[in-house]
Every structure is written in C-alpha cells, then in structure tokens.
Amino acid sequence: MNIPEIIQYWLKSAEDDWPIVGRLFASSDFHYALFFGHLYVEKLLKALIAQATSEHAPRTHNLLILADRAGMQLNDEKRQQLIRITAYNLETRYPEDRSALRLRYTQSFTAQEIDVIEEIASWLKSQIHPE
C-alpha cells in the first residue's frame, strides 16, 4: 500500500469502530465501549502518523507515543485525556478485577468519556488531509 492508501485504511477502520462504541454503550457494555473508543482514537493517530512521516505507524497502543510520532502538539488537557483513553485499552484487555471495572465504568462515567473521545477524534480528524 502507498501512503494515501494507508491513511485511508486507518480512517476506514476507525470509522468502522465508531458505531460499535454506540452499540456497546446502548447494550450497557460500558468497559468494551471505552475499549473500542480507544481503538477509534488509536487508528486516527495511526492515519496521522502515515500522513506526517510517510511511514507505517509503530505497533503500539499507547496514544501518547502515537501522538508524539505524529508530531501532535498537545496541551496538558489533551495529554491527560490521551493517558486516560490509553488506560481503557489496558484495563479492559487485562482486567485484574472485572467486577471492580464494571462498578467504575458506570453509564454516566462512560457517557462523559465517550464525549471526550469524540472531542479528541474530531480534533484529530480535522488534521487529516488525505490526498
């Protein structure tokens, strides 16, 4: 794949994941909704890396590493948001106590975090300019 195809691949993959977030939220699978929210942001960042570097993105799920590789300028708020969103990948994938996770990821909490994910994603998408 050439670079524009790689960018399109990540964008399409991200857009395919976004409706899953809503379906998982609607079915009260809040921790998985946040997991897919993380994937959504991760894939947008990988599109930005391809755009910025003309290379494939590294194989990592750490959003701060990906944002750095993409050359993103992050203020403290965005940095903290990416740290939180990255945790949803790890906490959901490798939960030590699934019942505690379910207590923490309430409907209200998850709705607020999905709003943050959507805000970050909108900001990222505004910087992607596929050819």
Short mmCIF file of C-alpha atoms in Angstrom, two decimals:
data_model
loop_
_atom_site.label_atom_id
_atom_site.label_comp_id
_atom_site.label_asym_id
_atom_site.label_seq_id
_atom_site.Cartn_x
_atom_site.Cartn_y
_atom_site.Cartn_z
CA MET A 1 0.00 0.00 0.00
CA ASN A 2 1.14 3.51 -0.69
CA ILE A 3 0.81 6.28 1.91
CA PRO A 4 -2.61 7.61 0.79
CA GLU A 5 -3.92 4.03 0.88
CA ILE A 6 -2.50 3.53 4.38
CA ILE A 7 -4.17 6.74 5.55
CA GLN A 8 -7.48 5.63 4.04
CA TYR A 9 -7.09 2.18 5.59
CA TRP A 10 -6.74 3.66 9.11
CA LEU A 11 -9.55 6.17 8.55
CA LYS A 12 -11.97 3.50 7.33
CA SER A 13 -11.01 1.16 10.14
CA ALA A 14 -11.55 3.94 12.69
CA GLU A 15 -14.91 4.88 11.19
CA ASP A 16 -15.96 1.22 11.26
CA ASP A 17 -15.18 1.11 15.01
CA TRP A 18 -17.09 4.24 15.99
CA PRO A 19 -20.63 2.79 15.59
CA ILE A 20 -19.56 -0.19 17.69
CA VAL A 21 -18.90 2.22 20.57
CA GLY A 22 -22.51 3.35 20.41
CA ARG A 23 -23.89 -0.18 20.18
CA LEU A 24 -21.81 -1.35 23.13
CA PHE A 25 -22.88 1.67 25.17
CA ALA A 26 -26.55 1.06 24.30
CA SER A 27 -26.23 -2.55 25.47
CA SER A 28 -24.59 -1.43 28.75
CA ASP A 29 -21.21 -2.95 27.84
CA PHE A 30 -19.52 0.18 29.11
CA HIS A 31 -15.98 -1.13 29.54
CA TYR A 32 -15.99 -2.51 25.99
CA ALA A 33 -17.44 0.75 24.66
CA LEU A 34 -14.41 2.54 26.11
CA PHE A 35 -12.09 -0.13 24.70
CA PHE A 36 -13.45 0.49 21.19
CA GLY A 37 -13.28 4.24 21.83
CA HIS A 38 -9.57 3.78 22.44
CA LEU A 39 -9.24 1.84 19.17
CA TYR A 40 -11.02 4.65 17.35
CA VAL A 41 -8.55 7.27 18.57
CA GLU A 42 -5.58 4.94 18.05
CA LYS A 43 -6.46 4.37 14.39
CA LEU A 44 -6.92 8.10 13.75
CA LEU A 45 -3.49 8.72 15.22
CA LYS A 46 -2.01 5.99 13.01
CA ALA A 47 -3.51 7.74 9.96
CA LEU A 48 -1.87 10.97 11.14
CA ILE A 49 1.48 9.21 11.54
CA ALA A 50 1.32 7.92 7.97
CA GLN A 51 0.45 11.43 6.80
CA ALA A 52 3.20 13.14 8.81
CA THR A 53 6.02 10.65 8.29
CA SER A 54 5.14 8.76 5.08
CA GLU A 55 5.78 5.59 7.09
CA HIS A 56 3.74 2.90 8.79
CA ALA A 57 2.72 3.59 12.38
CA PRO A 58 4.52 1.75 15.16
CA ARG A 59 2.83 -1.29 16.70
CA THR A 60 1.80 0.26 19.98
CA HIS A 61 -1.49 1.06 21.67
CA ASN A 62 -0.01 3.94 23.70
CA LEU A 63 -1.75 7.05 22.43
CA LEU A 64 0.92 9.41 23.76
CA ILE A 65 3.63 7.58 21.82
CA LEU A 66 1.47 7.68 18.71
CA ALA A 67 0.66 11.38 19.14
CA ASP A 68 4.35 12.15 19.57
CA ARG A 69 5.25 10.14 16.47
CA ALA A 70 2.57 12.05 14.53
CA GLY A 71 4.11 15.34 15.67
CA MET A 72 1.00 16.42 17.55
CA GLN A 73 1.26 19.46 19.79
CA LEU A 74 -0.58 18.50 22.97
CA ASN A 75 -1.60 20.83 25.74
CA ASP A 76 -1.84 19.40 29.27
CA GLU A 77 -5.55 18.69 28.96
CA LYS A 78 -5.18 16.67 25.74
CA ARG A 79 -2.17 14.85 27.15
CA GLN A 80 -4.18 13.80 30.22
CA GLN A 81 -7.11 12.77 28.06
CA LEU A 82 -4.88 10.53 25.92
CA ILE A 83 -3.39 8.97 29.06
CA ARG A 84 -6.90 8.19 30.32
CA ILE A 85 -8.06 6.81 26.99
CA THR A 86 -4.94 4.62 26.73
CA ALA A 87 -5.82 3.12 30.11
CA TYR A 88 -9.15 1.88 28.71
CA ASN A 89 -7.22 -0.36 26.34
CA LEU A 90 -5.13 -1.87 29.10
CA GLU A 91 -7.73 -2.03 31.86
CA THR A 92 -10.30 -3.69 29.61
CA ARG A 93 -7.90 -6.04 27.90
CA TYR A 94 -6.16 -7.18 31.10
CA PRO A 95 -8.60 -6.60 33.97
CA GLU A 96 -7.41 -7.76 37.36
CA ASP A 97 -10.89 -7.38 38.78
CA ARG A 98 -13.65 -7.29 36.17
CA SER A 99 -16.38 -6.58 38.75
CA ALA A 100 -14.49 -3.52 40.02
CA LEU A 101 -14.08 -2.36 36.44
CA ARG A 102 -17.81 -2.65 35.86
CA LEU A 103 -18.52 -0.64 39.01
CA ARG A 104 -16.16 2.10 37.90
CA TYR A 105 -17.36 2.30 34.30
CA THR A 106 -20.90 3.41 35.01
CA GLN A 107 -23.28 4.68 32.36
CA SER A 108 -22.67 8.29 33.41
CA PHE A 109 -18.89 7.93 33.55
CA THR A 110 -18.78 6.15 30.20
CA ALA A 111 -21.02 8.74 28.54
CA GLN A 112 -18.70 11.53 29.71
CA GLU A 113 -15.63 9.67 28.49
CA ILE A 114 -17.23 8.92 25.12
CA ASP A 115 -17.81 12.67 24.78
CA VAL A 116 -14.09 13.23 25.45
CA ILE A 117 -13.16 10.54 22.92
CA GLU A 118 -15.44 12.15 20.33
CA GLU A 119 -13.90 15.57 21.01
CA ILE A 120 -10.36 14.22 20.63
CA ALA A 121 -11.34 12.31 17.49
CA SER A 122 -12.88 15.40 15.93
CA TRP A 123 -9.69 17.35 16.61
CA LEU A 124 -7.58 14.57 15.08
CA LYS A 125 -9.80 14.21 12.02
CA SER A 126 -9.59 17.95 11.38
CA GLN A 127 -5.84 17.47 10.86
CA ILE A 128 -6.04 14.55 8.44
CA HIS A 129 -5.86 15.60 4.82
CA PRO A 130 -5.95 12.51 2.62
CA GLU A 131 -4.90 13.04 -0.95
#
